[in-house]
PDB file of C-alpha atoms in Angstrom:
ATOM      1  CA  MET A   9      35.160  79.501 -50.197  1.00  0.00           C
ATOM      2  CA  ASN A  10      34.120  76.165 -49.894  1.00  0.00           C
ATOM      3  CA  LYS A  11      35.330  73.951 -47.042  1.00  0.00           C
ATOM      4  CA  VAL A  12      36.034  70.177 -48.274  1.00  0.00           C
ATOM      5  CA  ASN A  13      37.507  67.179 -47.159  1.00  0.00           C
ATOM      6  CA  GLY A  14      40.226  65.592 -49.298  1.00  0.00           C
ATOM      7  CA  PHE A  15      43.654  64.644 -49.707  1.00  0.00           C
ATOM      8  CA  LEU A  16      46.916  66.933 -49.852  1.00  0.00           C
ATOM      9  CA  LEU A  17      50.208  65.717 -51.380  1.00  0.00           C
ATOM     10  CA  ILE A  18      53.495  67.334 -51.882  1.00  0.00           C
ATOM     11  CA  ALA A  19      56.174  65.861 -54.144  1.00  0.00           C
ATOM     12  CA  ASP A  20      59.594  67.531 -53.345  1.00  0.00           C
ATOM     13  CA  ILE A  21      62.714  67.290 -55.320  1.00  0.00           C
ATOM     14  CA  SER A  22      65.856  67.391 -53.437  1.00  0.00           C
ATOM     15  CA  GLY A  23      69.784  67.124 -54.167  1.00  0.00           C
ATOM     16  CA  PHE A  24      70.762  70.322 -55.917  1.00  0.00           C
ATOM     17  CA  THR A  25      72.711  71.383 -52.310  1.00  0.00           C
ATOM     18  CA  ASP A  26      75.258  73.331 -53.541  1.00  0.00           C
ATOM     19  CA  PHE A  27      73.709  76.332 -55.027  1.00  0.00           C
ATOM     20  CA  ILE A  28      75.580  78.613 -52.502  1.00  0.00           C
ATOM     21  CA  LYS A  29      78.255  78.329 -54.963  1.00  0.00           C
ATOM     22  CA  ILE A  30      76.262  79.921 -57.822  1.00  0.00           C
ATOM     23  CA  HIS A  31      75.335  82.854 -55.425  1.00  0.00           C
ATOM     24  CA  ASN A  32      78.831  83.584 -54.482  1.00  0.00           C
ATOM     25  CA  MET A  33      79.882  83.166 -58.042  1.00  0.00           C
ATOM     26  CA  LYS A  34      77.496  86.031 -59.055  1.00  0.00           C
ATOM     27  CA  LYS A  35      79.362  88.587 -56.647  1.00  0.00           C
ATOM     28  CA  LYS A  36      82.292  88.083 -59.007  1.00  0.00           C
ATOM     29  CA  PRO A  37      82.714  90.591 -61.864  1.00  0.00           C
ATOM     30  CA  LEU A  38      81.826  89.509 -65.469  1.00  0.00           C
ATOM     31  CA  ILE A  39      82.719  85.878 -65.796  1.00  0.00           C
ATOM     32  CA  GLY A  40      81.267  84.685 -62.504  1.00  0.00           C
ATOM     33  CA  SER A  41      77.986  86.349 -62.975  1.00  0.00           C
ATOM     34  CA  LYS A  42      77.696  84.892 -66.680  1.00  0.00           C
ATOM     35  CA  LEU A  43      78.669  81.372 -65.323  1.00  0.00           C
ATOM     36  CA  ALA A  44      76.207  81.447 -62.534  1.00  0.00           C
ATOM     37  CA  SER A  45      73.491  82.159 -64.986  1.00  0.00           C
ATOM     38  CA  TYR A  46      74.641  79.279 -67.397  1.00  0.00           C
ATOM     39  CA  TRP A  47      74.281  77.107 -64.413  1.00  0.00           C
ATOM     40  CA  GLU A  48      71.020  78.376 -63.194  1.00  0.00           C
ATOM     41  CA  SER A  49      69.476  77.595 -66.626  1.00  0.00           C
ATOM     42  CA  HIS A  50      70.714  74.197 -66.687  1.00  0.00           C
ATOM     43  CA  ALA A  51      69.520  73.441 -63.104  1.00  0.00           C
ATOM     44  CA  GLU A  52      65.947  75.084 -64.038  1.00  0.00           C
ATOM     45  CA  ILE A  53      65.471  73.071 -67.290  1.00  0.00           C
ATOM     46  CA  ILE A  54      66.550  69.780 -65.542  1.00  0.00           C
ATOM     47  CA  ILE A  55      64.029  70.532 -62.623  1.00  0.00           C
ATOM     48  CA  LYS A  56      61.385  71.313 -65.120  1.00  0.00           C
ATOM     49  CA  ASP A  57      61.729  68.129 -66.900  1.00  0.00           C
ATOM     50  CA  LEU A  58      61.729  66.358 -63.788  1.00  0.00           C
ATOM     51  CA  LEU A  59      58.670  68.339 -62.275  1.00  0.00           C
ATOM     52  CA  GLU A  60      56.421  67.547 -65.830  1.00  0.00           C
ATOM     53  CA  THR A  61      57.199  63.757 -65.141  1.00  0.00           C
ATOM     54  CA  ILE A  62      55.784  64.106 -61.505  1.00  0.00           C
ATOM     55  CA  ILE A  63      52.813  66.085 -62.649  1.00  0.00           C
ATOM     56  CA  THR A  64      51.965  63.689 -65.364  1.00  0.00           C
ATOM     57  CA  SER A  65      52.077  60.888 -63.116  1.00  0.00           C
ATOM     58  CA  PHE A  66      49.673  62.345 -60.672  1.00  0.00           C
ATOM     59  CA  GLU A  67      47.361  64.037 -63.063  1.00  0.00           C
ATOM     60  CA  PRO A  68      44.963  61.033 -63.578  1.00  0.00           C
ATOM     61  CA  ILE A  69      44.112  61.080 -59.667  1.00  0.00           C
ATOM     62  CA  MET A  70      44.787  64.441 -58.261  1.00  0.00           C
ATOM     63  CA  LYS A  71      44.857  68.005 -59.166  1.00  0.00           C
ATOM     64  CA  LEU A  72      47.928  70.290 -59.462  1.00  0.00           C
ATOM     65  CA  ASN A  73      47.570  73.436 -57.223  1.00  0.00           C
ATOM     66  CA  LYS A  74      50.728  75.089 -57.739  1.00  0.00           C
ATOM     67  CA  ILE A  75      54.507  74.776 -58.276  1.00  0.00           C
ATOM     68  CA  GLU A  76      56.658  75.566 -55.145  1.00  0.00           C
ATOM     69  CA  GLY A  77      60.246  75.843 -56.231  1.00  0.00           C
ATOM     70  CA  ASP A  78      61.268  72.197 -56.619  1.00  0.00           C
ATOM     71  CA  ALA A  79      58.265  70.811 -55.450  1.00  0.00           C
ATOM     72  CA  ALA A  80      54.570  70.135 -56.829  1.00  0.00           C
ATOM     73  CA  PHE A  81      51.411  70.664 -54.460  1.00  0.00           C
ATOM     74  CA  PHE A  82      48.381  68.527 -55.440  1.00  0.00           C
ATOM     75  CA  TYR A  83      45.023  68.190 -53.752  1.00  0.00           C
ATOM     76  CA  VAL A  84      41.673  66.348 -54.508  1.00  0.00           C
ATOM     77  CA  GLU A  85      38.303  66.194 -52.850  1.00  0.00           C
ATOM     78  CA  SER A  86      37.285  62.851 -51.252  1.00  0.00           C
ATOM     79  CA  LEU A  87      34.141  61.037 -51.904  1.00  0.00           C
ATOM     80  CA  LYS A  88      35.423  57.520 -51.035  1.00  0.00           C
ATOM     81  CA  PRO A  89      38.526  58.092 -48.796  1.00  0.00           C
ATOM     82  CA  LYS A  90      39.207  54.437 -48.431  1.00  0.00           C
ATOM     83  CA  ASP A  91      39.324  53.642 -52.150  1.00  0.00           C
ATOM     84  CA  GLU A  92      41.193  57.080 -52.867  1.00  0.00           C
ATOM     85  CA  ALA A  93      44.040  56.581 -50.353  1.00  0.00           C
ATOM     86  CA  PHE A  94      44.849  53.163 -51.888  1.00  0.00           C
ATOM     87  CA  ASN A  95      44.943  54.466 -55.237  1.00  0.00           C
ATOM     88  CA  ILE A  96      46.960  57.543 -54.358  1.00  0.00           C
ATOM     89  CA  LEU A  97      49.458  54.995 -52.889  1.00  0.00           C
ATOM     90  CA  ARG A  98      49.508  53.239 -56.234  1.00  0.00           C
ATOM     91  CA  PHE A  99      50.032  56.370 -57.908  1.00  0.00           C
ATOM     92  CA  MET A 100      53.029  57.462 -55.668  1.00  0.00           C
ATOM     93  CA  ARG A 101      54.629  54.126 -56.689  1.00  0.00           C
ATOM     94  CA  LEU A 102      54.099  55.396 -60.329  1.00  0.00           C
ATOM     95  CA  ALA A 103      55.492  58.789 -59.946  1.00  0.00           C
ATOM     96  CA  ASN A 104      58.488  57.259 -57.901  1.00  0.00           C
ATOM     97  CA  ASP A 105      59.223  54.837 -60.854  1.00  0.00           C
ATOM     98  CA  ASN A 106      58.691  57.608 -63.433  1.00  0.00           C
ATOM     99  CA  PHE A 107      61.108  59.788 -61.587  1.00  0.00           C
ATOM    100  CA  LYS A 108      63.962  57.493 -61.284  1.00  0.00           C
ATOM    101  CA  CYS A 109      63.484  56.360 -64.885  1.00  0.00           C
ATOM    102  CA  LYS A 110      63.535  59.897 -66.135  1.00  0.00           C
ATOM    103  CA  LEU A 111      66.370  60.775 -63.774  1.00  0.00           C
ATOM    104  CA  SER A 112      68.272  57.767 -65.554  1.00  0.00           C
ATOM    105  CA  LYS A 113      67.632  59.037 -69.047  1.00  0.00           C
ATOM    106  CA  LEU A 114      68.747  62.314 -68.068  1.00  0.00           C
ATOM    107  CA  GLN A 115      72.312  61.082 -67.258  1.00  0.00           C
ATOM    108  CA  PHE A 116      73.603  62.341 -70.486  1.00  0.00           C
ATOM    109  CA  VAL A 117      73.751  65.915 -68.994  1.00  0.00           C
ATOM    110  CA  GLN A 118      76.754  64.668 -67.066  1.00  0.00           C
ATOM    111  CA  SER A 119      78.639  65.568 -70.371  1.00  0.00           C
ATOM    112  CA  CYS A 120      78.281  69.358 -69.264  1.00  0.00           C
ATOM    113  CA  PRO A 121      80.753  70.078 -66.709  1.00  0.00           C
ATOM    114  CA  CYS A 122      78.799  72.642 -64.715  1.00  0.00           C
ATOM    115  CA  ASP A 123      77.836  72.136 -61.183  1.00  0.00           C
ATOM    116  CA  PRO A 124      73.774  71.243 -61.592  1.00  0.00           C
ATOM    117  CA  CYS A 125      74.495  68.831 -64.489  1.00  0.00           C
ATOM    118  CA  GLN A 126      77.024  66.932 -62.318  1.00  0.00           C
ATOM    119  CA  GLN A 127      74.717  67.001 -59.429  1.00  0.00           C
ATOM    120  CA  ALA A 128      71.719  65.734 -61.514  1.00  0.00           C
ATOM    121  CA  LYS A 129      72.661  62.196 -60.639  1.00  0.00           C
ATOM    122  CA  ASN A 130      72.082  62.897 -56.913  1.00  0.00           C
ATOM    123  CA  LEU A 131      68.483  64.042 -57.038  1.00  0.00           C
ATOM    124  CA  SER A 132      65.668  62.148 -55.334  1.00  0.00           C
ATOM    125  CA  LEU A 133      62.247  62.619 -54.440  1.00  0.00           C
ATOM    126  CA  LYS A 134      60.275  63.097 -51.178  1.00  0.00           C
ATOM    127  CA  ILE A 135      56.475  62.583 -50.786  1.00  0.00           C
ATOM    128  CA  VAL A 136      54.208  63.933 -47.961  1.00  0.00           C
ATOM    129  CA  VAL A 137      50.478  63.085 -47.935  1.00  0.00           C
ATOM    130  CA  HIS A 138      47.600  63.897 -45.593  1.00  0.00           C
ATOM    131  CA  TYR A 139      44.054  63.705 -45.355  1.00  0.00           C
ATOM    132  CA  GLY A 140      41.938  66.512 -43.660  1.00  0.00           C
ATOM    133  CA  ASP A 141      39.609  69.434 -44.373  1.00  0.00           C
ATOM    134  CA  PHE A 142      40.608  72.465 -46.374  1.00  0.00           C
ATOM    135  CA  HIS A 143      39.195  75.847 -47.904  1.00  0.00           C
ATOM    136  CA  ILE A 144      38.915  76.193 -51.597  1.00  0.00           C
ATOM    137  CA  THR A 145      38.918  79.543 -53.035  1.00  0.00           C
ATOM    138  CA  LYS A 146      38.505  80.216 -56.852  1.00  0.00           C
ATOM    139  CA  ILE A 147      39.667  83.712 -57.826  1.00  0.00           C
ATOM    140  CA  ARG A 148      39.510  83.974 -61.907  1.00  0.00           C
ATOM    141  CA  ASP A 149      41.727  81.066 -63.291  1.00  0.00           C
ATOM    142  CA  PHE A 150      43.567  80.354 -59.737  1.00  0.00           C
ATOM    143  CA  THR A 151      42.477  77.905 -57.225  1.00  0.00           C
ATOM    144  CA  GLU A 152      43.989  78.999 -53.700  1.00  0.00           C
ATOM    145  CA  LEU A 153      44.001  76.307 -50.784  1.00  0.00           C
ATOM    146  CA  SER A 154      43.889  77.382 -47.018  1.00  0.00           C
ATOM    147  CA  GLY A 155      43.317  75.818 -43.594  1.00  0.00           C
ATOM    148  CA  GLU A 156      45.213  74.044 -41.043  1.00  0.00           C
ATOM    149  CA  SER A 157      45.757  71.099 -43.209  1.00  0.00           C
ATOM    150  CA  VAL A 158      47.625  72.955 -45.830  1.00  0.00           C
ATOM    151  CA  ILE A 159      49.833  74.416 -43.254  1.00  0.00           C
ATOM    152  CA  LEU A 160      50.486  71.155 -41.735  1.00  0.00           C
ATOM    153  CA  ILE A 161      51.455  69.327 -45.080  1.00  0.00           C
ATOM    154  CA  HIS A 162      53.881  71.925 -45.851  1.00  0.00           C
ATOM    155  CA  ARG A 163      55.399  71.824 -42.191  1.00  0.00           C
ATOM    156  CA  LEU A 164      55.851  68.054 -42.579  1.00  0.00           C
ATOM    157  CA  LEU A 165      58.554  68.786 -45.086  1.00  0.00           C
ATOM    158  CA  LYS A 166      60.495  70.801 -42.479  1.00  0.00           C
ATOM    159  CA  ASN A 167      61.454  68.000 -40.350  1.00  0.00           C
ATOM    160  CA  SER A 168      64.611  66.173 -38.944  1.00  0.00           C
ATOM    161  CA  ILE A 169      64.477  63.056 -41.031  1.00  0.00           C
ATOM    162  CA  LYS A 170      67.887  62.346 -42.425  1.00  0.00           C
ATOM    163  CA  SER A 171      66.971  60.413 -45.345  1.00  0.00           C
ATOM    164  CA  SER A 172      66.951  62.166 -48.834  1.00  0.00           C
ATOM    165  CA  GLU A 173      64.191  59.901 -50.381  1.00  0.00           C
ATOM    166  CA  TYR A 174      61.268  58.997 -48.480  1.00  0.00           C
ATOM    167  CA  TRP A 175      57.560  58.948 -47.990  1.00  0.00           C
ATOM    168  CA  LEU A 176      55.800  60.370 -44.986  1.00  0.00           C
ATOM    169  CA  PHE A 177      51.974  59.759 -44.111  1.00  0.00           C
ATOM    170  CA  THR A 178      49.920  61.501 -41.412  1.00  0.00           C
ATOM    171  CA  ASN A 179      47.722  59.101 -39.355  1.00  0.00           C
ATOM    172  CA  GLN A 180      44.833  60.882 -41.075  1.00  0.00           C
ATOM    173  CA  PHE A 181      45.827  59.088 -44.275  1.00  0.00           C
ATOM    174  CA  SER A 182      46.928  56.047 -43.077  1.00  0.00           C
ATOM    175  CA  LYS A 183      43.940  54.993 -41.301  1.00  0.00           C
ATOM    176  CA  PHE A 184      42.341  54.565 -44.664  1.00  0.00           C
ATOM    177  CA  LEU A 185      44.752  51.755 -45.707  1.00  0.00           C
ATOM    178  CA  ASP A 186      44.751  48.080 -44.737  1.00  0.00           C
ATOM    179  CA  LYS A 187      48.377  47.683 -46.138  1.00  0.00           C
ATOM    180  CA  PHE A 188      50.929  49.867 -47.881  1.00  0.00           C
ATOM    181  CA  LEU A 189      51.331  47.467 -50.780  1.00  0.00           C
ATOM    182  CA  ASP A 190      54.619  45.709 -50.289  1.00  0.00           C
ATOM    183  CA  TYR A 191      56.480  48.336 -48.604  1.00  0.00           C
ATOM    184  CA  GLU A 192      58.047  48.345 -45.147  1.00  0.00           C
ATOM    185  CA  ILE A 193      56.525  50.865 -42.784  1.00  0.00           C
ATOM    186  CA  GLU A 194      58.265  52.551 -40.010  1.00  0.00           C
ATOM    187  CA  LYS A 195      56.182  54.531 -37.111  1.00  0.00           C
ATOM    188  CA  ILE A 196      57.966  57.747 -36.415  1.00  0.00           C
ATOM    189  CA  SER A 197      57.362  60.850 -34.409  1.00  0.00           C
ATOM    190  CA  GLN A 198      58.162  64.229 -35.615  1.00  0.00           C
ATOM    191  CA  LYS A 199      57.886  67.538 -33.776  1.00  0.00           C
ATOM    192  CA  VAL A 200      55.917  70.012 -36.082  1.00  0.00           C
ATOM    193  CA  GLU A 201      55.766  73.862 -35.520  1.00  0.00           C
ATOM    194  CA  ASN A 202      52.496  74.689 -34.108  1.00  0.00           C
ATOM    195  CA  PHE A 203      51.226  71.071 -34.305  1.00  0.00           C
ATOM    196  CA  GLY A 204      53.314  69.656 -31.575  1.00  0.00           C
ATOM    197  CA  LYS A 205      54.713  65.979 -31.684  1.00  0.00           C
ATOM    198  CA  LEU A 206      52.936  63.886 -34.326  1.00  0.00           C
ATOM    199  CA  GLU A 207      52.943  60.104 -35.089  1.00  0.00           C
ATOM    200  CA  LEU A 208      53.731  59.569 -38.554  1.00  0.00           C
ATOM    201  CA  ASP A 209      54.099  56.520 -41.066  1.00  0.00           C
ATOM    202  CA  PHE A 210      57.330  56.533 -43.014  1.00  0.00           C
ATOM    203  CA  ILE A 211      58.778  54.591 -45.767  1.00  0.00           C
ATOM    204  CA  ASN A 212      62.645  55.121 -46.273  1.00  0.00           C
ATOM    205  CA  PHE A 213      63.914  54.744 -49.797  1.00  0.00           C
ATOM    206  CA  ASP A 214      67.534  55.740 -49.189  1.00  0.00           C
ATOM    207  CA  ARG A 215      68.277  51.935 -48.106  1.00  0.00           C
ATOM    208  CA  THR A 216      67.036  50.654 -51.354  1.00  0.00           C
ATOM    209  CA  LYS A 217      67.731  53.355 -54.117  1.00  0.00           C
ATOM    210  CA  GLY A 218      70.044  52.538 -56.805  1.00  0.00           C
ATOM    211  CA  ILE A 219      73.273  54.726 -57.415  1.00  0.00           C
ATOM    212  CA  LEU A 220      73.492  56.395 -60.858  1.00  0.00           C
ATOM    213  CA  ILE A 221      77.171  55.771 -61.529  1.00  0.00           C
ATOM    214  CA  GLU A 222      79.115  58.728 -62.991  1.00  0.00           C
ATOM    215  CA  LYS A 223      79.538  58.390 -66.695  1.00  0.00           C
ATOM    216  CA  SER A 224      83.139  57.668 -67.997  1.00  0.00           C
ATOM    217  CA  LEU A 225      85.024  60.490 -70.264  1.00  0.00           C
ATOM    218  CA  LEU A 226      84.251  58.386 -73.223  1.00  0.00           C
ATOM    219  CA  SER A 227      80.418  58.365 -72.584  1.00  0.00           C
ATOM    220  CA  LYS A 228      80.489  62.082 -71.629  1.00  0.00           C
ATOM    221  CA  ILE A 229      82.228  62.702 -75.306  1.00  0.00           C
ATOM    222  CA  ILE A 230      79.547  60.671 -77.031  1.00  0.00           C
ATOM    223  CA  ASN A 231      76.538  62.126 -75.226  1.00  0.00           C
ATOM    224  CA  PHE A 232      78.043  65.813 -75.569  1.00  0.00           C
ATOM    225  CA  PRO A 233      75.802  66.364 -78.808  1.00  0.00           C
ATOM    226  CA  LYS A 234      72.647  64.887 -77.241  1.00  0.00           C
ATOM    227  CA  MET A 235      73.320  67.239 -74.279  1.00  0.00           C
ATOM    228  CA  LEU A 236      73.652  70.318 -76.235  1.00  0.00           C
ATOM    229  CA  ILE A 237      70.498  69.696 -78.248  1.00  0.00           C
ATOM    230  CA  TYR A 238      68.622  68.987 -74.778  1.00  0.00           C
ATOM    231  CA  TYR A 239      69.623  72.535 -73.483  1.00  0.00           C
ATOM    232  CA  LYS A 240      68.775  74.349 -76.820  1.00  0.00           C
ATOM    233  CA  GLN A 241      65.071  73.105 -76.846  1.00  0.00           C
TER     234      GLN A 241
END
């Protein structure tokens, strides 16, 4: 077990808010269970595709530790934190742009009437980032991270922020930045379990994000073969 200083980042996809329908559907005999499995398979494929986009975006600068449901957890040991913090910010922008681009390209899935495919246009990305010390334990091919910093960054996602698309920075990260590129920063406070009230830097994208328009019936018909091929891969 090695104790290191470094950066921790979680990129979390949110937007599939109605999966209770799927679980309720499973309780229904025969058709309900099969339809729920069909919906879930589409949701998993979409999320996997978007997670791949996020991972590819961050891979040049951070290491993927694990996939946590709809989120990807990254880390990197720090040598020159001031330079590294600014580079991470740049790659956050890249990940955000790539995520939106991929989501736009996936709008053909609206040709499928299932709930996850119809909700896909509402997906968004939240990113939380922190600098601190943590332990790295290697067991065979697995790398396990532990320590207060790891607990903190996960609990930062359990916040009272109403926005569905944002970046959240701890002061330990922000202190290395002279500027946040051309983004507008808000100072906010959040009560975090076992950590008390924390002052954080916040960028809200809910105000600026473009709305992906629901496709017309003609567009859905035209894209139907493309949608079938996508889910058969």
